[in-house]
N, CA, C and O of each residue as an XYZ file, in Angstrom:
632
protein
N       0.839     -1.189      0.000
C       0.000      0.000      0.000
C       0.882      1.250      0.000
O       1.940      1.149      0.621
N       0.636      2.301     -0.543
C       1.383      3.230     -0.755
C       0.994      4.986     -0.032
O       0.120      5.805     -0.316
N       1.716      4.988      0.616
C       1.284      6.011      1.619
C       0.892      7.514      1.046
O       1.254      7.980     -0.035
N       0.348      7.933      1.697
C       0.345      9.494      0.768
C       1.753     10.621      1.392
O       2.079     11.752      1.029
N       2.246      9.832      2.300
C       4.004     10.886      2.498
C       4.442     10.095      0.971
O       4.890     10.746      0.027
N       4.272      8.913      0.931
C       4.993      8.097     -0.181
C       4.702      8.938     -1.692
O       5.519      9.163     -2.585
N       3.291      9.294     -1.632
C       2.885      9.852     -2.900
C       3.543     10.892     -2.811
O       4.457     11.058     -3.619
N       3.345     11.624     -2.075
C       4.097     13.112     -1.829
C       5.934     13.070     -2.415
O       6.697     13.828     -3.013
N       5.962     12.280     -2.063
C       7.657     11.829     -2.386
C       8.306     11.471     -4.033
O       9.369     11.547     -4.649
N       6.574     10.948     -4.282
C       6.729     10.207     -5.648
C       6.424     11.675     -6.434
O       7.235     11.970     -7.311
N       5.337     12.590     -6.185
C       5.160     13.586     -6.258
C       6.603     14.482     -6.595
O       6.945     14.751     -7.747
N       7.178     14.784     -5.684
C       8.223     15.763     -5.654
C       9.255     15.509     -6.450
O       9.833     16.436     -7.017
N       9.703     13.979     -6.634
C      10.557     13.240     -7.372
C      10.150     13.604     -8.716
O      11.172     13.866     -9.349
N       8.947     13.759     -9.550
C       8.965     14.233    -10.443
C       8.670     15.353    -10.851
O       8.600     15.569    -12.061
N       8.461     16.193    -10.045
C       9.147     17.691    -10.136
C      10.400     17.990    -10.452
O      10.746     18.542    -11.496
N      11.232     17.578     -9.412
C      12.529     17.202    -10.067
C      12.869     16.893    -10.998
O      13.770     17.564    -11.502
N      12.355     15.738    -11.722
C      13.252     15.211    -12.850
C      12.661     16.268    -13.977
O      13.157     16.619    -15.048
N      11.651     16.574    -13.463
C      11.071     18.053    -14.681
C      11.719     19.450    -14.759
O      11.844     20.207    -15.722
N      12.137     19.588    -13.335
C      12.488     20.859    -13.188
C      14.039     20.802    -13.731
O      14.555     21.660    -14.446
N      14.619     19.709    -13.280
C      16.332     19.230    -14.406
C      16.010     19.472    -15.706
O      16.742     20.281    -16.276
N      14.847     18.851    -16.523
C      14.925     19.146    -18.006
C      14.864     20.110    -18.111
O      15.688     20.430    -18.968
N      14.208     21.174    -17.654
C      13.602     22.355    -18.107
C      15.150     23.706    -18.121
O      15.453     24.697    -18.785
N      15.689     22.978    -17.036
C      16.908     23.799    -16.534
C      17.958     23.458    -17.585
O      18.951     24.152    -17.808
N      17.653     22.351    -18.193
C      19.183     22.206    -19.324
C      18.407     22.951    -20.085
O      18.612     24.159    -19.964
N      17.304     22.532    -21.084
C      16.628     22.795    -22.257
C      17.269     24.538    -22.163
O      17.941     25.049    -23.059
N      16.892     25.194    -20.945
C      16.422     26.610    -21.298
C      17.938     27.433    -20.381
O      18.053     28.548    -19.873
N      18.741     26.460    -20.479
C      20.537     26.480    -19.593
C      20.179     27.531    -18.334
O      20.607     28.685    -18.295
N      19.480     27.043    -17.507
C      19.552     27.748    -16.300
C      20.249     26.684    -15.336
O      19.852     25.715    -14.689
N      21.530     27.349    -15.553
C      22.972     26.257    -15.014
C      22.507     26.306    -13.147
O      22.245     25.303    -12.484
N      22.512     27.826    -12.597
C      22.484     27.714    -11.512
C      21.216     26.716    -10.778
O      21.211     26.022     -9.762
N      20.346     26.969    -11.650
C      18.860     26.091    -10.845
C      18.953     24.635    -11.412
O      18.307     23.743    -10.863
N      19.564     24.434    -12.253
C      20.344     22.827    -12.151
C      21.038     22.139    -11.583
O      20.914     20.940    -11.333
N      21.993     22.987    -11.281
C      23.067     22.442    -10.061
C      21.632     22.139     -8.741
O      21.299     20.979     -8.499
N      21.231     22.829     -8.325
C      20.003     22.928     -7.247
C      19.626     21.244     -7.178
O      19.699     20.555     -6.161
N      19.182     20.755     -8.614
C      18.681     19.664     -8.461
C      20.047     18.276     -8.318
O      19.716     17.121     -8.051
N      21.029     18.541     -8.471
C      21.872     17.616     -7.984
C      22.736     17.846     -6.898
O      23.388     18.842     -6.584
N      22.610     16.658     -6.349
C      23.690     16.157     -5.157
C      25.238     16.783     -5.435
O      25.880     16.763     -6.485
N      25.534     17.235     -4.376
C      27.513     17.410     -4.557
C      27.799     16.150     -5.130
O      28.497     16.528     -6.071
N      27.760     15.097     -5.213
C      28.284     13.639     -5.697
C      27.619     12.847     -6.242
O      27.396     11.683     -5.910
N      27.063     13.716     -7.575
C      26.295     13.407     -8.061
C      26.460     12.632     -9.294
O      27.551     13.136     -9.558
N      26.273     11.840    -10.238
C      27.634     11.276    -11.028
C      26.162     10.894    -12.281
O      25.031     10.438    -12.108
N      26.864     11.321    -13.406
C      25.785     11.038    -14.523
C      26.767     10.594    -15.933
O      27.934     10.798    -16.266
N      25.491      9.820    -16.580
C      26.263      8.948    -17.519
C      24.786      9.431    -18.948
O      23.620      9.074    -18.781
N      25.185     10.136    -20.031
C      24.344     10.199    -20.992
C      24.831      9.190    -22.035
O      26.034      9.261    -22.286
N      24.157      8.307    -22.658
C      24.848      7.353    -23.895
C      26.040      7.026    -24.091
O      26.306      7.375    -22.941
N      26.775      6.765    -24.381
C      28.276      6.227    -24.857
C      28.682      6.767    -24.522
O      29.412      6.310    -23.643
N      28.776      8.329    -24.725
C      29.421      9.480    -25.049
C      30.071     10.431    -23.722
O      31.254     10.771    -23.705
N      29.025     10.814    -22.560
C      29.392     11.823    -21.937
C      29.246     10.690    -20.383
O      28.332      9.927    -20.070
N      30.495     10.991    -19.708
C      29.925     11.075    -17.946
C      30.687     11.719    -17.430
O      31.740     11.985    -18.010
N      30.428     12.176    -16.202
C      30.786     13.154    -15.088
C      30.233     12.548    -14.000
O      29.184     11.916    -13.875
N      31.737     13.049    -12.659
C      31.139     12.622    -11.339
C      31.315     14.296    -10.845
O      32.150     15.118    -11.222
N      30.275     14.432     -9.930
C      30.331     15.548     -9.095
C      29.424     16.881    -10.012
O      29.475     17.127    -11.217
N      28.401     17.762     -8.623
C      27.646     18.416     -9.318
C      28.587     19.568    -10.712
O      28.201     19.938    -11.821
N      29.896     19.819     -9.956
C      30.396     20.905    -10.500
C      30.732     20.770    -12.281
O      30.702     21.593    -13.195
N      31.008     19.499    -12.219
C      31.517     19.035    -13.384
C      30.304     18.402    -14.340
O      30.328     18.430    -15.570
N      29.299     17.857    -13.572
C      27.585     17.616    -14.809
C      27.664     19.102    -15.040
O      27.979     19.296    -16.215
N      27.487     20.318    -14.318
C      26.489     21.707    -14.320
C      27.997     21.774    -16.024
O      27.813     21.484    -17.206
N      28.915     22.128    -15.519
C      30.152     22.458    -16.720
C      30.526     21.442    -17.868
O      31.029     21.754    -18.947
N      30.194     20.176    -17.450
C      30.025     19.057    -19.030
C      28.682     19.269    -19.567
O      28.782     18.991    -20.762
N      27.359     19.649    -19.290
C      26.352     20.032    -19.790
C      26.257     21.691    -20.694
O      25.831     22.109    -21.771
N      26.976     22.255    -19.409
C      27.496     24.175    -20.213
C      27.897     23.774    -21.695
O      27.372     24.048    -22.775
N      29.041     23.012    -21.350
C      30.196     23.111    -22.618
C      29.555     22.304    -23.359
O      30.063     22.302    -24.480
N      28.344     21.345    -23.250
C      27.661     20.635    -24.738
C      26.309     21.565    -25.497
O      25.735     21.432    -26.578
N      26.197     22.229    -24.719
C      25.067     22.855    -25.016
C      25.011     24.260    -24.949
O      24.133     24.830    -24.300
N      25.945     24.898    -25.615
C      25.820     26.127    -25.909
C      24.693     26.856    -26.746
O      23.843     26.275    -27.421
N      24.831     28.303    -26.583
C      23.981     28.900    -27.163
C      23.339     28.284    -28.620
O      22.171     28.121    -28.971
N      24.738     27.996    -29.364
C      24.226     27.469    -31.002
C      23.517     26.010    -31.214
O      23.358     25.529    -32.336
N      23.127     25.393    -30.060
C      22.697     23.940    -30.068
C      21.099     24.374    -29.600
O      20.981     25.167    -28.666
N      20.075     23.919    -30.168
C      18.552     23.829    -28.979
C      18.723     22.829    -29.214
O      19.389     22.242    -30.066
N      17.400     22.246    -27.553
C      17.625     21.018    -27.173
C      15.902     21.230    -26.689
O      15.144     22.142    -26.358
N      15.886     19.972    -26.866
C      14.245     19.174    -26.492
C      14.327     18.145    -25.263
O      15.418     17.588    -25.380
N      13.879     17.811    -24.509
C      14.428     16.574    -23.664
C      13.165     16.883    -22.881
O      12.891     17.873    -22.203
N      12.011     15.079    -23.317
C      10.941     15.314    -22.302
C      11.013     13.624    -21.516
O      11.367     12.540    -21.982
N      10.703     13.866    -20.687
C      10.582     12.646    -19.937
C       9.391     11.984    -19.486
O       8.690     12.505    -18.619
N       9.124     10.949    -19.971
C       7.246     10.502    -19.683
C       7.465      9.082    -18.830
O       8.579      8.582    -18.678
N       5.958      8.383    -18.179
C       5.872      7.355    -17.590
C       7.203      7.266    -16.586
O       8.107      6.541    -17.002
N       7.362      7.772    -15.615
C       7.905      7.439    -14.866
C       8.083      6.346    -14.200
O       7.397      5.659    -14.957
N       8.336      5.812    -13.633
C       8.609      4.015    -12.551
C       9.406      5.008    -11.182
O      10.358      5.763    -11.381
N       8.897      4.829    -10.130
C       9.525      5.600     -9.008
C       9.325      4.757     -8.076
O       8.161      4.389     -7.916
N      10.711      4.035     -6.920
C      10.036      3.342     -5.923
C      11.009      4.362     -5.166
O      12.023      4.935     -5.566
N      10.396      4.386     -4.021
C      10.535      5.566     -2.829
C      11.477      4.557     -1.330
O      10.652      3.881     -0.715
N      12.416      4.464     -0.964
C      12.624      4.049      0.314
C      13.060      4.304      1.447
O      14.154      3.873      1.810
N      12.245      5.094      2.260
C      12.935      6.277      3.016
C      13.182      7.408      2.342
O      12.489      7.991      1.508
N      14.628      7.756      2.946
C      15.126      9.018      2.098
C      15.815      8.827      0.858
O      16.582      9.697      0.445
N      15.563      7.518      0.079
C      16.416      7.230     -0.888
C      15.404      6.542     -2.220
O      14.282      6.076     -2.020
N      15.933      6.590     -3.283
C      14.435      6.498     -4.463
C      15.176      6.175     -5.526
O      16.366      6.483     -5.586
N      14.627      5.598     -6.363
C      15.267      4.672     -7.750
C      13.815      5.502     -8.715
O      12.633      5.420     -8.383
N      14.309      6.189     -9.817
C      13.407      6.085    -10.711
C      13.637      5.781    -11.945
O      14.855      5.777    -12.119
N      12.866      5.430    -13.229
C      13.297      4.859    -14.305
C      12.247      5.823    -15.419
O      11.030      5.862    -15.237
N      12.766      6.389    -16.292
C      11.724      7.235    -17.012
C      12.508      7.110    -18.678
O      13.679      6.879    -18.980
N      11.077      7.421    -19.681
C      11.242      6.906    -20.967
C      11.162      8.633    -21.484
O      10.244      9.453    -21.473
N      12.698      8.699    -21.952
C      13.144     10.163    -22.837
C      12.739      9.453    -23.993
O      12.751      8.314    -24.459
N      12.152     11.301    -24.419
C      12.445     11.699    -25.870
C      13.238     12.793    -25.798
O      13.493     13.332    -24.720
N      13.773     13.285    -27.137
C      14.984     14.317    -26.947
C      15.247     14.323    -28.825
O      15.227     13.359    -29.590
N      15.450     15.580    -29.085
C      15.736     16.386    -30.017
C      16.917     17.370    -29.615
O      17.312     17.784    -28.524
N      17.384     17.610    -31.109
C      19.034     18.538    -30.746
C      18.912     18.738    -32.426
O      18.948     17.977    -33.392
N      18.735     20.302    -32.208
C      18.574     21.066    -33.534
C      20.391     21.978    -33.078
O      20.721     22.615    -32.077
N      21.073     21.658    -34.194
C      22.085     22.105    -34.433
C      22.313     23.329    -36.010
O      22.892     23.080    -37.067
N      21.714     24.417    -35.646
C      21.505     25.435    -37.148
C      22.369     25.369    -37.708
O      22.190     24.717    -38.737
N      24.136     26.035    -37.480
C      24.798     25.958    -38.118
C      25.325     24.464    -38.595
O      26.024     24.729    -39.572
N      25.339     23.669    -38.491
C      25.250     22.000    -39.130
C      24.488     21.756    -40.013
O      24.910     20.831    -40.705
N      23.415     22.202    -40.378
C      22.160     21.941    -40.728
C      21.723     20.230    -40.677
O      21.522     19.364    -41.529
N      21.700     20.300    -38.984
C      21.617     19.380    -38.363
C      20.595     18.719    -37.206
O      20.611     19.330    -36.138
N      19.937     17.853    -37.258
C      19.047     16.981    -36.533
C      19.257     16.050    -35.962
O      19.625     15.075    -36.617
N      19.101     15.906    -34.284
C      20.089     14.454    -33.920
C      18.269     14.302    -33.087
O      17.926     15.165    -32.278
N      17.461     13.309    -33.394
C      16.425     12.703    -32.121
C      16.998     11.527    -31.779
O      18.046     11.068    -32.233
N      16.020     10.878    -30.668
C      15.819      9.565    -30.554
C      14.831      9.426    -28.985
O      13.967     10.094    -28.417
N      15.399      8.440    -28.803
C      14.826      8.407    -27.342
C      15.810      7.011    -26.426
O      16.530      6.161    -26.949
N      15.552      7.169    -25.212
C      16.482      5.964    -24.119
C      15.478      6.129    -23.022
O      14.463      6.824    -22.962
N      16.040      5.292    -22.160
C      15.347      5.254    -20.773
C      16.609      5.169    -19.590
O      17.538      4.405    -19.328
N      15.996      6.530    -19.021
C      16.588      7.018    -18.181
C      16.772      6.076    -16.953
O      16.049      5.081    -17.019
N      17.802      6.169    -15.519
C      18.051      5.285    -15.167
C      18.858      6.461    -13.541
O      20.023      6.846    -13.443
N      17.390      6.774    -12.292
C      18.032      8.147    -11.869
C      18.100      7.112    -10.188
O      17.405      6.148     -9.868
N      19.158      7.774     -9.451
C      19.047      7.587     -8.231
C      18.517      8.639     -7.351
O      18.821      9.736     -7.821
N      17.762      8.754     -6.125
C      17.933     10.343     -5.696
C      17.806      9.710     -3.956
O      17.355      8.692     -3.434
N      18.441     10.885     -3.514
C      18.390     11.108     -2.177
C      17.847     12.301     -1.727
O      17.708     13.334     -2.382
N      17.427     12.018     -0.108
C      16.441     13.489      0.602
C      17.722     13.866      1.492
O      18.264     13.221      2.389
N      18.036     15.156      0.937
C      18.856     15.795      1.651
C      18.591     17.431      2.090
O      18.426     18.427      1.385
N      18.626     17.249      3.605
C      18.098     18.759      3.591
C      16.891     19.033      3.694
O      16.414     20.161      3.573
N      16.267     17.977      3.936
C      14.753     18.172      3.285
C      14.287     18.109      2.171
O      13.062     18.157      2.062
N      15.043     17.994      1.100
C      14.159     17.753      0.053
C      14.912     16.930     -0.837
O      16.071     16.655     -0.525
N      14.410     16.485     -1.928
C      14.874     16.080     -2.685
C      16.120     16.217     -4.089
O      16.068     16.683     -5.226
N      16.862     15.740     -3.511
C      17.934     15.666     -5.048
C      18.622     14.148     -5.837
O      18.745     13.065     -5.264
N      18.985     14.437     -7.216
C      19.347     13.469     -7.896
C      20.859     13.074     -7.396
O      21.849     13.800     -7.299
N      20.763     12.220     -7.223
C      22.154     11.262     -6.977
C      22.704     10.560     -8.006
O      23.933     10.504     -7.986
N      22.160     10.026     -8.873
C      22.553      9.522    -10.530
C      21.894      9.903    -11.200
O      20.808     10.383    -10.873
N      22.439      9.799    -12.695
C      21.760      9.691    -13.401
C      21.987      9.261    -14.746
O      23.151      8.887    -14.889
N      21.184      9.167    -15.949
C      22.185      8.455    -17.034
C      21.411      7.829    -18.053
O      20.395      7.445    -17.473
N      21.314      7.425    -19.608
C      20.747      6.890    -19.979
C      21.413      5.849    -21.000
O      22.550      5.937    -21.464
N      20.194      4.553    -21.324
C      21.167      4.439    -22.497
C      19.731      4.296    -23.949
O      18.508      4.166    -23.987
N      20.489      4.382    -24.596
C      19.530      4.407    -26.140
C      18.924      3.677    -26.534
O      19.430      2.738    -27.150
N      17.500      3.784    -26.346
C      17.028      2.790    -27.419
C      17.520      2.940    -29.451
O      17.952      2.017    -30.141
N      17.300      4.111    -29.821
C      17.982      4.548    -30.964
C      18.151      6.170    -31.134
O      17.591      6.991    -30.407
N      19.096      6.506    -32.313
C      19.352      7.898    -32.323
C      19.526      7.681    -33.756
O      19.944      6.739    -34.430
N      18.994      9.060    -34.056
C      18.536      9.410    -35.370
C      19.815     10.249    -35.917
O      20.851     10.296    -35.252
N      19.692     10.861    -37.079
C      20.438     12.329    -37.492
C      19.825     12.607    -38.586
O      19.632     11.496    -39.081
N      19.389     13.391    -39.294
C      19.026     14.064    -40.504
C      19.763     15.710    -40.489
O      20.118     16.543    -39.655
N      19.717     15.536    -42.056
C      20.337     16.559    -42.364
C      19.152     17.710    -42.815
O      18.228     17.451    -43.586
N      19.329     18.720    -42.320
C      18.235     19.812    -42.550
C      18.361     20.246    -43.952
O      17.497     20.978    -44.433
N      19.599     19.762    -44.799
C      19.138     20.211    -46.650
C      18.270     19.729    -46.846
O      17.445     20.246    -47.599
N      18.060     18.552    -46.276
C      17.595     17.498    -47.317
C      15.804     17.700    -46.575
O      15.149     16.657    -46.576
N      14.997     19.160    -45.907
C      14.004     18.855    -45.699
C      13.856     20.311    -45.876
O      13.890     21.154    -44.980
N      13.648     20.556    -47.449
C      14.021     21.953    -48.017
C      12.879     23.227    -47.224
O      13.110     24.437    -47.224
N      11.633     22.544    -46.586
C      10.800     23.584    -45.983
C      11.134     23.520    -44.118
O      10.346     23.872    -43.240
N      12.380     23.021    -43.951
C      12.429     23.675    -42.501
C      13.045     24.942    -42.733
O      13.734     25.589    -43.522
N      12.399     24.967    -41.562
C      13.217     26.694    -41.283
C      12.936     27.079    -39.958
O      11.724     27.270    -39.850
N      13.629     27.303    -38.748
C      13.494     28.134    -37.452
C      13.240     29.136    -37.794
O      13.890     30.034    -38.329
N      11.483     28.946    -37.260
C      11.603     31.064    -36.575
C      11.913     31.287    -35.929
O      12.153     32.495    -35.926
N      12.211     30.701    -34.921
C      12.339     30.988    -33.072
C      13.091     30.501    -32.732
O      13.352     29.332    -33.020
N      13.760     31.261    -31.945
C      14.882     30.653    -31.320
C      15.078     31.302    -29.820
O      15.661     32.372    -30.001
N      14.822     31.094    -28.331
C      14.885     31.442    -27.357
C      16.480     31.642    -26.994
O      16.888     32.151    -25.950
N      16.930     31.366    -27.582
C      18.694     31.237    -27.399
C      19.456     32.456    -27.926
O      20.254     33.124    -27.268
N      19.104     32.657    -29.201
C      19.537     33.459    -30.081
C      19.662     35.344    -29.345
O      18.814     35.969    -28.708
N      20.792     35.683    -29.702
C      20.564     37.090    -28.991
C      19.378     37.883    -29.584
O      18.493     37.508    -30.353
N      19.594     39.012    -29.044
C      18.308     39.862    -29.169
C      18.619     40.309    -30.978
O      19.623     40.673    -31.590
N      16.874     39.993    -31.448
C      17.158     40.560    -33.014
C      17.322     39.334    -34.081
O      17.051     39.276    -35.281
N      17.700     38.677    -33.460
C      18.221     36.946    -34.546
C      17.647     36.025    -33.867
O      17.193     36.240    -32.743
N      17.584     34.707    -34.547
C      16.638     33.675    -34.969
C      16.999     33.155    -33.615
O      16.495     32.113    -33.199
């Protein structure tokens, strides 16, 4: 049976893992760090890991600069709660529009997070995924894209 502190927990846990996407997508570095542990250690696909908050918040900076947008949603969660400590498992999608490339990377994986209650509240302790598949297309070859918008872009440009 599942308690309602438990729901509350399961609750907050995915605030978190929402309030992390939202903080890369839109690089609000400082309110990211927020959601991870000092020893916090993350593993994205083949490609990237880092141990410690300082070094996810600055291996995430340095992949995702201004000239990259990024998509990253996370659905169906799996959350078991134990005490102050919680395993969750959640199914990404994720897009990475690269303009100057004229470049498209999607796909999707399933995420794979640890978290601990510290302080009172909740933060990620792992995290990491691995791929189900990853795409790339080339934006010549889909002669009616075109960005209007771009939240990244300085003031005046796309």
């Amino acid at each position: 049976m599942t308690t309602n502190d438990r729901r509350d927990d399961v609750d907050a846990i995915k605030s978190l893992k929402y309030r992390y996407l939202r903080c890369v997508d839109l690089r609000l570095w400082d309110e990211l760090a927020g959601t991870l542990a000092p020893e916090v250690s993350a593993s994205y696909g083949k490609r990237l890991s880092y141990t410690g908050r300082d070094e996810v918040v600055a291996g995430l900076k340095g992949q995702m600069t201004d000239d990259v947008i990024t998509e990253h949603q996370a659905h169906h969660p799996e959350i078991e709660v134990d005490g102050d400590t919680a395993t969750g498992r959640w199914y990404l999608q994720d897009r990475v529009i690269v303009p100057a490339f004229d470049t498209m990377i999607f796909g999707s994986a399933f995420y794979e997070d640890t978290y601990a209650r510290q302080d009172g509240r909740w933060v990620i302790t792992s995290t990491g995924y691995k791929r189900t598949y990853e795409a790339m297309i080339n934006l010549k070859d889909v002669p009616s894209f075109q960005l209007t918008d771009n939240h990244l872009a300085p003031a005046g440009g796309q």
